[in-house]
Amino acid sequence: MISDPILKEIREIADQQSKECNNDIHTYFQKLKEHQKESVKKGFKVYTKADMEKEELQKVS
């Protein structure tokens, strides 16, 4: 346990900011997935990192 009140307050603020950041990241990826689904519906191909690595390997060989 943290006994110093200042350190305790800093820890609480850091925990809150961490939660907010994680929520922002989760929201970003949710929106990205929705955007990708819409793009696929419109006929676009959504490339994953694996797709790009596969293309790079094909270019090299």
PDB file of C-alpha atoms in Angstrom:
ATOM      1  CA  MET A   1       0.000   0.000   0.000  1.00  0.00           C
ATOM      2  CA  ILE A   2       1.062   3.550  -0.677  1.00  0.00           C
ATOM      3  CA  SER A   3       1.060   5.538   2.558  1.00  0.00           C
ATOM      4  CA  ASP A   4       2.190   8.930   1.230  1.00  0.00           C
ATOM      5  CA  PRO A   5      -0.966  10.873   0.260  1.00  0.00           C
ATOM      6  CA  ILE A   6       0.768  12.662  -2.627  1.00  0.00           C
ATOM      7  CA  LEU A   7       2.026   9.395  -4.114  1.00  0.00           C
ATOM      8  CA  LYS A   8      -1.409   7.870  -3.599  1.00  0.00           C
ATOM      9  CA  GLU A   9      -3.035  10.759  -5.476  1.00  0.00           C
ATOM     10  CA  ILE A  10      -0.474  10.508  -8.292  1.00  0.00           C
ATOM     11  CA  ARG A  11      -1.183   6.770  -8.538  1.00  0.00           C
ATOM     12  CA  GLU A  12      -4.947   7.375  -8.731  1.00  0.00           C
ATOM     13  CA  ILE A  13      -4.482   9.966 -11.487  1.00  0.00           C
ATOM     14  CA  ALA A  14      -2.154   7.642 -13.408  1.00  0.00           C
ATOM     15  CA  ASP A  15      -4.629   4.764 -13.104  1.00  0.00           C
ATOM     16  CA  GLN A  16      -7.467   6.962 -14.371  1.00  0.00           C
ATOM     17  CA  GLN A  17      -5.415   8.207 -17.324  1.00  0.00           C
ATOM     18  CA  SER A  18      -4.401   4.645 -18.141  1.00  0.00           C
ATOM     19  CA  LYS A  19      -8.057   3.557 -18.194  1.00  0.00           C
ATOM     20  CA  GLU A  20      -8.971   6.506 -20.432  1.00  0.00           C
ATOM     21  CA  CYS A  21      -6.116   5.697 -22.798  1.00  0.00           C
ATOM     22  CA  ASN A  22      -7.130   2.032 -22.985  1.00  0.00           C
ATOM     23  CA  ASN A  23     -10.719   3.078 -23.713  1.00  0.00           C
ATOM     24  CA  ASP A  24      -9.496   5.408 -26.479  1.00  0.00           C
ATOM     25  CA  ILE A  25      -7.416   2.609 -28.011  1.00  0.00           C
ATOM     26  CA  HIS A  26     -10.356   0.199 -27.840  1.00  0.00           C
ATOM     27  CA  THR A  27     -12.654   2.785 -29.453  1.00  0.00           C
ATOM     28  CA  TYR A  28     -10.091   3.458 -32.200  1.00  0.00           C
ATOM     29  CA  PHE A  29      -9.827  -0.229 -33.108  1.00  0.00           C
ATOM     30  CA  GLN A  30     -13.613  -0.661 -33.018  1.00  0.00           C
ATOM     31  CA  LYS A  31     -13.977   2.234 -35.470  1.00  0.00           C
ATOM     32  CA  LEU A  32     -11.172   0.820 -37.618  1.00  0.00           C
ATOM     33  CA  LYS A  33     -12.910  -2.574 -37.811  1.00  0.00           C
ATOM     34  CA  GLU A  34     -16.207  -0.895 -38.741  1.00  0.00           C
ATOM     35  CA  HIS A  35     -14.446   1.149 -41.418  1.00  0.00           C
ATOM     36  CA  GLN A  36     -12.783  -1.982 -42.816  1.00  0.00           C
ATOM     37  CA  LYS A  37     -16.134  -3.788 -42.980  1.00  0.00           C
ATOM     38  CA  GLU A  38     -17.650  -0.855 -44.866  1.00  0.00           C
ATOM     39  CA  SER A  39     -14.667  -0.774 -47.233  1.00  0.00           C
ATOM     40  CA  VAL A  40     -15.052  -4.481 -47.991  1.00  0.00           C
ATOM     41  CA  LYS A  41     -18.754  -3.950 -48.709  1.00  0.00           C
ATOM     42  CA  LYS A  42     -17.761  -1.257 -51.214  1.00  0.00           C
ATOM     43  CA  GLY A  43     -15.428  -3.712 -52.948  1.00  0.00           C
ATOM     44  CA  PHE A  44     -12.088  -2.702 -51.470  1.00  0.00           C
ATOM     45  CA  LYS A  45      -9.561  -5.273 -50.261  1.00  0.00           C
ATOM     46  CA  VAL A  46      -8.436  -4.776 -46.681  1.00  0.00           C
ATOM     47  CA  TYR A  47      -4.783  -5.700 -46.320  1.00  0.00           C
ATOM     48  CA  THR A  48      -3.489  -7.168 -43.109  1.00  0.00           C
ATOM     49  CA  LYS A  49       0.118  -7.105 -42.005  1.00  0.00           C
ATOM     50  CA  ALA A  50       0.391 -10.758 -43.060  1.00  0.00           C
ATOM     51  CA  ASP A  51      -0.850  -9.856 -46.566  1.00  0.00           C
ATOM     52  CA  MET A  52       1.771  -7.139 -46.874  1.00  0.00           C
ATOM     53  CA  GLU A  53       4.567  -9.422 -45.638  1.00  0.00           C
ATOM     54  CA  LYS A  54       3.489 -12.100 -48.125  1.00  0.00           C
ATOM     55  CA  GLU A  55       3.630  -9.560 -50.973  1.00  0.00           C
ATOM     56  CA  GLU A  56       7.097  -8.431 -49.877  1.00  0.00           C
ATOM     57  CA  LEU A  57       8.335 -12.033 -49.892  1.00  0.00           C
ATOM     58  CA  GLN A  58       6.917 -12.541 -53.385  1.00  0.00           C
ATOM     59  CA  LYS A  59       8.691  -9.411 -54.629  1.00  0.00           C
ATOM     60  CA  VAL A  60      12.026 -10.605 -53.227  1.00  0.00           C
ATOM     61  CA  SER A  61      11.829 -14.120 -54.684  1.00  0.00           C
TER      62      SER A  61
END
